[in-house]
mmCIF file of C-alpha atoms in Angstrom:
data_model
loop_
_atom_site.group_PDB
_atom_site.id
_atom_site.type_symbol
_atom_site.label_atom_id
_atom_site.label_comp_id
_atom_site.label_asym_id
_atom_site.label_seq_id
_atom_site.Cartn_x
_atom_site.Cartn_y
_atom_site.Cartn_z
ATOM 1 C CA MET A 1 -23.663 1.921 14.502
ATOM 2 C CA ASN A 2 -20.278 3.384 13.612
ATOM 3 C CA LEU A 3 -17.699 1.189 12.006
ATOM 4 C CA SER A 4 -14.387 1.596 13.731
ATOM 5 C CA ILE A 5 -10.878 0.292 13.391
ATOM 6 C CA THR A 6 -10.169 -2.396 15.940
ATOM 7 C CA GLY A 7 -7.026 -4.348 16.782
ATOM 8 C CA PRO A 8 -7.872 -7.180 14.380
ATOM 9 C CA SER A 9 -8.581 -4.687 11.579
ATOM 10 C CA LEU A 10 -5.164 -3.110 11.944
ATOM 11 C CA SER A 11 -3.625 -6.569 12.149
ATOM 12 C CA ALA A 12 -5.438 -7.514 8.956
ATOM 13 C CA ALA A 13 -4.126 -4.379 7.226
ATOM 14 C CA PHE A 14 -0.594 -5.283 8.321
ATOM 15 C CA LEU A 15 -1.082 -8.840 7.040
ATOM 16 C CA VAL A 16 -2.352 -7.587 3.682
ATOM 17 C CA GLY A 17 0.763 -5.427 3.379
ATOM 18 C CA LEU A 18 2.991 -8.352 4.255
ATOM 19 C CA LEU A 19 1.282 -10.726 1.819
ATOM 20 C CA GLY A 20 1.255 -8.006 -0.793
ATOM 21 C CA GLY A 21 5.032 -8.416 -0.974
ATOM 22 C CA VAL A 22 4.452 -10.850 -3.837
ATOM 23 C CA HIS A 23 3.151 -7.858 -5.788
ATOM 24 C CA CYS A 24 5.399 -5.149 -4.314
ATOM 25 C CA VAL A 25 8.686 -6.739 -5.308
ATOM 26 C CA GLY A 26 7.455 -7.113 -8.858
ATOM 27 C CA MET A 27 6.132 -3.578 -9.175
ATOM 28 C CA CYS A 28 8.497 -1.610 -6.914
ATOM 29 C CA GLY A 29 11.521 -3.890 -6.807
ATOM 30 C CA GLY A 30 13.119 -2.302 -9.856
ATOM 31 C CA LEU A 31 12.531 1.145 -8.394
ATOM 32 C CA VAL A 32 14.166 0.174 -5.103
ATOM 33 C CA GLY A 33 17.099 -1.277 -7.001
ATOM 34 C CA ALA A 34 17.465 1.910 -9.015
ATOM 35 C CA PHE A 35 17.498 3.953 -5.802
ATOM 36 C CA SER A 36 20.251 1.758 -4.407
ATOM 37 C CA LEU A 37 22.347 1.851 -7.586
ATOM 38 C CA SER A 38 22.064 5.637 -7.693
ATOM 39 C CA GLN A 39 24.520 5.777 -4.786
ATOM 40 C CA SER A 40 28.199 6.103 -5.561
ATOM 41 C CA PRO A 41 30.295 2.973 -4.828
ATOM 42 C CA VAL A 42 31.906 4.742 -1.888
ATOM 43 C CA ARG A 43 28.491 5.324 -0.336
ATOM 44 C CA ARG A 44 27.243 1.744 -0.744
ATOM 45 C CA ARG A 45 28.465 0.702 2.689
ATOM 46 C CA PRO A 46 26.095 -1.464 4.776
ATOM 47 C CA SER A 47 25.376 1.255 7.337
ATOM 48 C CA THR A 48 24.646 3.807 4.616
ATOM 49 C CA ALA A 49 22.484 1.342 2.694
ATOM 50 C CA TRP A 50 20.373 0.615 5.775
ATOM 51 C CA SER A 51 19.963 4.331 6.439
ATOM 52 C CA LEU A 52 18.833 5.156 2.909
ATOM 53 C CA VAL A 53 16.501 2.159 2.595
ATOM 54 C CA LEU A 54 14.932 3.164 5.899
ATOM 55 C CA GLY A 55 14.525 6.730 4.609
ATOM 56 C CA TYR A 56 12.838 5.572 1.396
ATOM 57 C CA ASN A 57 10.365 3.493 3.315
ATOM 58 C CA LEU A 58 9.631 6.046 6.032
ATOM 59 C CA GLY A 59 8.751 8.557 3.316
ATOM 60 C CA ARG A 60 6.602 6.006 1.499
ATOM 61 C CA ILE A 61 4.699 4.984 4.638
ATOM 62 C CA GLY A 62 4.227 8.636 5.526
ATOM 63 C CA SER A 63 2.537 9.208 2.156
ATOM 64 C CA TYR A 64 0.340 6.157 2.708
ATOM 65 C CA SER A 65 -0.712 7.479 6.120
ATOM 66 C CA PHE A 66 -1.518 10.916 4.710
ATOM 67 C CA ALA A 67 -3.556 9.348 1.892
ATOM 68 C CA GLY A 68 -5.327 7.188 4.476
ATOM 69 C CA ALA A 69 -6.223 10.277 6.497
ATOM 70 C CA LEU A 70 -7.686 11.891 3.382
ATOM 71 C CA ALA A 71 -9.645 8.739 2.490
ATOM 72 C CA GLY A 72 -10.922 8.280 6.032
ATOM 73 C CA GLY A 73 -11.948 11.926 6.229
ATOM 74 C CA VAL A 74 -13.755 11.815 2.883
ATOM 75 C CA GLY A 75 -15.560 8.618 3.854
ATOM 76 C CA SER A 76 -16.645 10.059 7.194
ATOM 77 C CA PHE A 77 -17.805 13.313 5.575
ATOM 78 C CA ALA A 78 -19.780 11.441 2.910
ATOM 79 C CA ALA A 79 -21.415 9.246 5.539
ATOM 80 C CA ASN A 80 -22.682 12.338 7.345
ATOM 81 C CA LEU A 81 -24.230 13.804 4.200
ATOM 82 C CA VAL A 82 -26.663 10.905 3.842
ATOM 83 C CA ASN A 83 -28.120 8.282 6.131
ATOM 84 C CA VAL A 84 -25.022 7.398 8.165
ATOM 85 C CA ARG A 85 -25.944 3.777 8.687
ATOM 86 C CA TYR A 86 -26.490 3.029 5.000
ATOM 87 C CA ALA A 87 -23.461 5.043 3.915
ATOM 88 C CA GLN A 88 -21.252 3.073 6.297
ATOM 89 C CA LEU A 89 -22.762 -0.165 5.062
ATOM 90 C CA ALA A 90 -22.064 0.757 1.434
ATOM 91 C CA LEU A 91 -18.463 1.756 2.186
ATOM 92 C CA ALA A 92 -17.822 -1.353 4.261
ATOM 93 C CA VAL A 93 -19.236 -3.664 1.590
ATOM 94 C CA LEU A 94 -17.200 -1.876 -1.085
ATOM 95 C CA ALA A 95 -14.043 -2.282 1.026
ATOM 96 C CA ALA A 96 -14.696 -6.008 1.512
ATOM 97 C CA LEU A 97 -15.347 -6.499 -2.195
ATOM 98 C CA PHE A 98 -12.087 -4.759 -3.020
ATOM 99 C CA MET A 99 -10.338 -7.188 -0.691
ATOM 100 C CA LEU A 100 -11.735 -10.080 -2.727
ATOM 101 C CA VAL A 101 -10.594 -8.424 -5.956
ATOM 102 C CA LEU A 102 -7.187 -7.757 -4.416
ATOM 103 C CA GLY A 103 -6.817 -11.431 -3.525
ATOM 104 C CA LEU A 104 -7.514 -12.412 -7.122
ATOM 105 C CA TYR A 105 -5.009 -9.792 -8.271
ATOM 106 C CA LEU A 106 -2.242 -10.972 -5.940
ATOM 107 C CA ALA A 107 -2.797 -14.578 -6.972
ATOM 108 C CA GLY A 108 -2.526 -13.587 -10.625
ATOM 109 C CA TRP A 109 -5.995 -14.952 -11.406
ATOM 110 C CA TRP A 110 -7.568 -11.644 -12.467
ATOM 111 C CA ARG A 111 -5.926 -8.360 -13.411
ATOM 112 C CA GLY A 112 -8.936 -6.108 -12.896
ATOM 113 C CA LEU A 113 -7.059 -3.822 -10.507
ATOM 114 C CA ALA A 114 -4.713 -2.866 -13.319
ATOM 115 C CA VAL A 115 -7.579 -0.711 -14.592
ATOM 116 C CA VAL A 116 -7.718 1.086 -11.227
ATOM 117 C CA GLU A 117 -3.955 1.647 -11.337
ATOM 118 C CA ARG A 118 -4.311 3.496 -14.643
ATOM 119 C CA LEU A 119 -6.534 6.070 -12.934
ATOM 120 C CA GLY A 120 -3.521 7.339 -11.006
ATOM 121 C CA GLU A 121 -1.099 7.424 -13.908
ATOM 122 C CA GLY A 122 -1.908 11.014 -14.898
ATOM 123 C CA PHE A 123 -1.132 12.316 -11.412
ATOM 124 C CA TRP A 124 2.007 10.173 -11.202
ATOM 125 C CA LYS A 125 3.345 11.496 -14.523
ATOM 126 C CA ARG A 126 3.197 15.010 -13.093
ATOM 127 C CA LEU A 127 4.779 13.998 -9.793
ATOM 128 C CA ALA A 128 7.505 11.584 -10.941
ATOM 129 C CA PRO A 129 9.807 14.200 -12.543
ATOM 130 C CA LEU A 130 10.222 15.826 -9.115
ATOM 131 C CA GLY A 131 12.040 12.708 -7.980
ATOM 132 C CA ARG A 132 14.944 13.453 -10.318
ATOM 133 C CA ARG A 133 15.906 16.321 -8.052
ATOM 134 C CA PHE A 134 16.836 13.829 -5.327
ATOM 135 C CA ILE A 135 18.838 11.397 -7.489
ATOM 136 C CA PRO A 136 21.570 10.394 -6.869
ATOM 137 C CA VAL A 137 20.636 9.938 -3.223
ATOM 138 C CA HIS A 138 23.410 10.885 -0.819
ATOM 139 C CA SER A 139 21.599 11.591 2.452
ATOM 140 C CA PHE A 140 18.837 10.397 4.738
ATOM 141 C CA PRO A 141 16.641 13.503 4.117
ATOM 142 C CA GLN A 142 16.977 12.965 0.359
ATOM 143 C CA ALA A 143 15.894 9.349 0.805
ATOM 144 C CA ILE A 144 12.824 10.409 2.807
ATOM 145 C CA ALA A 145 11.880 12.977 0.157
ATOM 146 C CA LEU A 146 12.235 10.438 -2.636
ATOM 147 C CA GLY A 147 10.285 7.847 -0.643
ATOM 148 C CA THR A 148 7.509 10.372 -0.047
ATOM 149 C CA LEU A 149 7.102 10.750 -3.811
ATOM 150 C CA TRP A 150 7.346 6.983 -4.275
ATOM 151 C CA GLY A 151 4.341 6.574 -1.988
ATOM 152 C CA TRP A 152 2.110 8.136 -4.665
ATOM 153 C CA MET A 153 3.081 5.673 -7.388
ATOM 154 C CA PRO A 154 -0.063 4.083 -8.915
ATOM 155 C CA CYS A 155 -0.636 0.738 -7.210
ATOM 156 C CA GLY A 156 -3.755 -1.424 -7.158
ATOM 157 C CA LEU A 157 -2.699 -2.876 -3.824
ATOM 158 C CA VAL A 158 -2.506 0.559 -2.198
ATOM 159 C CA TYR A 159 -5.740 1.743 -3.813
ATOM 160 C CA SER A 160 -7.590 -1.317 -2.512
ATOM 161 C CA VAL A 161 -6.548 -0.612 1.069
ATOM 162 C CA LEU A 162 -7.431 3.078 0.619
ATOM 163 C CA ILE A 163 -10.993 1.999 -0.162
ATOM 164 C CA TRP A 164 -10.887 0.120 3.125
ATOM 165 C CA ALA A 165 -9.600 3.291 4.822
ATOM 166 C CA MET A 166 -12.650 5.190 3.564
ATOM 167 C CA ALA A 167 -14.807 2.926 5.730
ATOM 168 C CA ALA A 168 -12.551 3.394 8.762
ATOM 169 C CA GLY A 169 -14.740 6.023 10.408
ATOM 170 C CA GLY A 170 -12.502 9.096 10.341
ATOM 171 C CA ALA A 171 -9.216 10.621 9.217
ATOM 172 C CA ASP A 172 -7.236 9.359 12.210
ATOM 173 C CA ARG A 173 -8.485 5.808 11.750
ATOM 174 C CA GLY A 174 -7.838 5.901 8.032
ATOM 175 C CA ALA A 175 -4.280 7.055 8.687
ATOM 176 C CA ALA A 176 -3.763 4.303 11.284
ATOM 177 C CA LEU A 177 -5.000 1.645 8.888
ATOM 178 C CA MET A 178 -2.730 2.793 6.065
ATOM 179 C CA MET A 179 0.225 3.035 8.433
ATOM 180 C CA ALA A 180 -0.374 -0.568 9.544
ATOM 181 C CA PHE A 181 -0.543 -1.607 5.900
ATOM 182 C CA GLY A 182 2.643 0.294 5.082
ATOM 183 C CA LEU A 183 4.497 -1.345 7.965
ATOM 184 C CA GLY A 184 3.386 -4.697 6.598
ATOM 185 C CA THR A 185 5.026 -3.925 3.266
ATOM 186 C CA LEU A 186 8.240 -2.808 4.976
ATOM 187 C CA PRO A 187 10.046 -6.170 5.452
ATOM 188 C CA ASN A 188 9.843 -7.202 1.805
ATOM 189 C CA LEU A 189 10.731 -3.829 0.308
ATOM 190 C CA ALA A 190 13.485 -3.125 2.830
ATOM 191 C CA LEU A 191 15.112 -6.479 2.097
ATOM 192 C CA MET A 192 14.658 -5.870 -1.608
ATOM 193 C CA GLY A 193 16.623 -2.656 -1.280
ATOM 194 C CA LEU A 194 19.464 -4.492 0.444
ATOM 195 C CA VAL A 195 19.723 -7.887 -1.248
ATOM 196 C CA GLY A 196 18.338 -7.112 -4.712
ATOM 197 C CA GLY A 197 16.838 -9.448 -7.273
ATOM 198 C CA GLY A 198 17.183 -12.755 -5.420
ATOM 199 C CA LEU A 199 14.277 -11.929 -3.138
ATOM 200 C CA ALA A 200 12.132 -10.760 -6.029
ATOM 201 C CA ALA A 201 12.596 -14.055 -7.846
ATOM 202 C CA SER A 202 11.666 -16.022 -4.723
ATOM 203 C CA LEU A 203 8.482 -14.066 -4.092
ATOM 204 C CA GLN A 204 7.267 -14.369 -7.677
ATOM 205 C CA HIS A 205 6.709 -18.143 -7.535
ATOM 206 C CA PRO A 206 3.130 -18.919 -8.655
ATOM 207 C CA TRP A 207 2.390 -21.058 -5.597
ATOM 208 C CA LEU A 208 3.437 -18.250 -3.247
ATOM 209 C CA ARG A 209 1.344 -15.702 -5.139
ATOM 210 C CA ALA A 210 -1.618 -18.071 -5.076
ATOM 211 C CA GLY A 211 -1.230 -18.651 -1.346
ATOM 212 C CA ALA A 212 -1.096 -14.924 -0.605
ATOM 213 C CA GLY A 213 -4.138 -14.345 -2.790
ATOM 214 C CA VAL A 214 -6.159 -17.065 -1.064
ATOM 215 C CA VAL A 215 -5.416 -15.595 2.379
ATOM 216 C CA VAL A 216 -6.471 -12.100 1.268
ATOM 217 C CA ILE A 217 -9.639 -13.505 -0.313
ATOM 218 C CA GLY A 218 -10.346 -15.195 3.014
ATOM 219 C CA LEU A 219 -9.926 -11.862 4.805
ATOM 220 C CA GLY A 220 -12.347 -10.286 2.339
ATOM 221 C CA VAL A 221 -14.945 -12.977 3.007
ATOM 222 C CA LEU A 222 -14.523 -12.542 6.771
ATOM 223 C CA ASN A 223 -14.902 -8.774 6.470
ATOM 224 C CA LEU A 224 -18.016 -9.142 4.337
ATOM 225 C CA THR A 225 -19.524 -11.568 6.830
ATOM 226 C CA HIS A 226 -18.650 -9.232 9.707
ATOM 227 C CA VAL A 227 -20.258 -6.253 7.983
ATOM 228 C CA PHE A 228 -23.592 -7.988 7.514
ATOM 229 C CA TRP A 229 -23.431 -9.397 11.033
ATOM 230 C CA ILE A 230 -23.022 -6.019 12.742
ATOM 231 C CA PHE A 231 -25.593 -4.332 10.545
#
């Protein structure tokens, strides 16, 4: 039996992105603020701000989708090298377990994913200097280019969903899942780029982080139950 992305799976990915805002504003909020402050005062008009924030996030979500396609393709290829059924089972269980770990991470109860984030730091150190070519940001294309680089910033939240994308069943499904996730992160990060630190402070309350973590843990348990049910 092939695992496939269904409506609820995409909805769950969107929800994880939305709930992950409690992490995103802490990790990426300063970066978004720096992007916004890099504009000259003349260019900080509301219409320009909206345009540039949209560009940042379109580039970022595009990178997520591309990474999801790679992860989905690798997972599908690996599944065909061995017994497909057992390979899919292993990937699906791994994805569900990462959801549980992600919930603990979002709630602030366990920082294990910080170790995973360090794995991407070497690549990011090589990529980050390219972003200086687009700062200060004066145009929509510049914002997209900078956002595309931003999408590769080491992030335990993103890496967890990429593991999920590996079990999606193909490159197209992996891309769709990561796009849904990226769209879920959009409201929080877009608002962060427009209103600044007030939103970040609100989303960092321990009770809100705990609530988001509990919901994601619940999704992980449901996914794990579903995997063993269909297999």
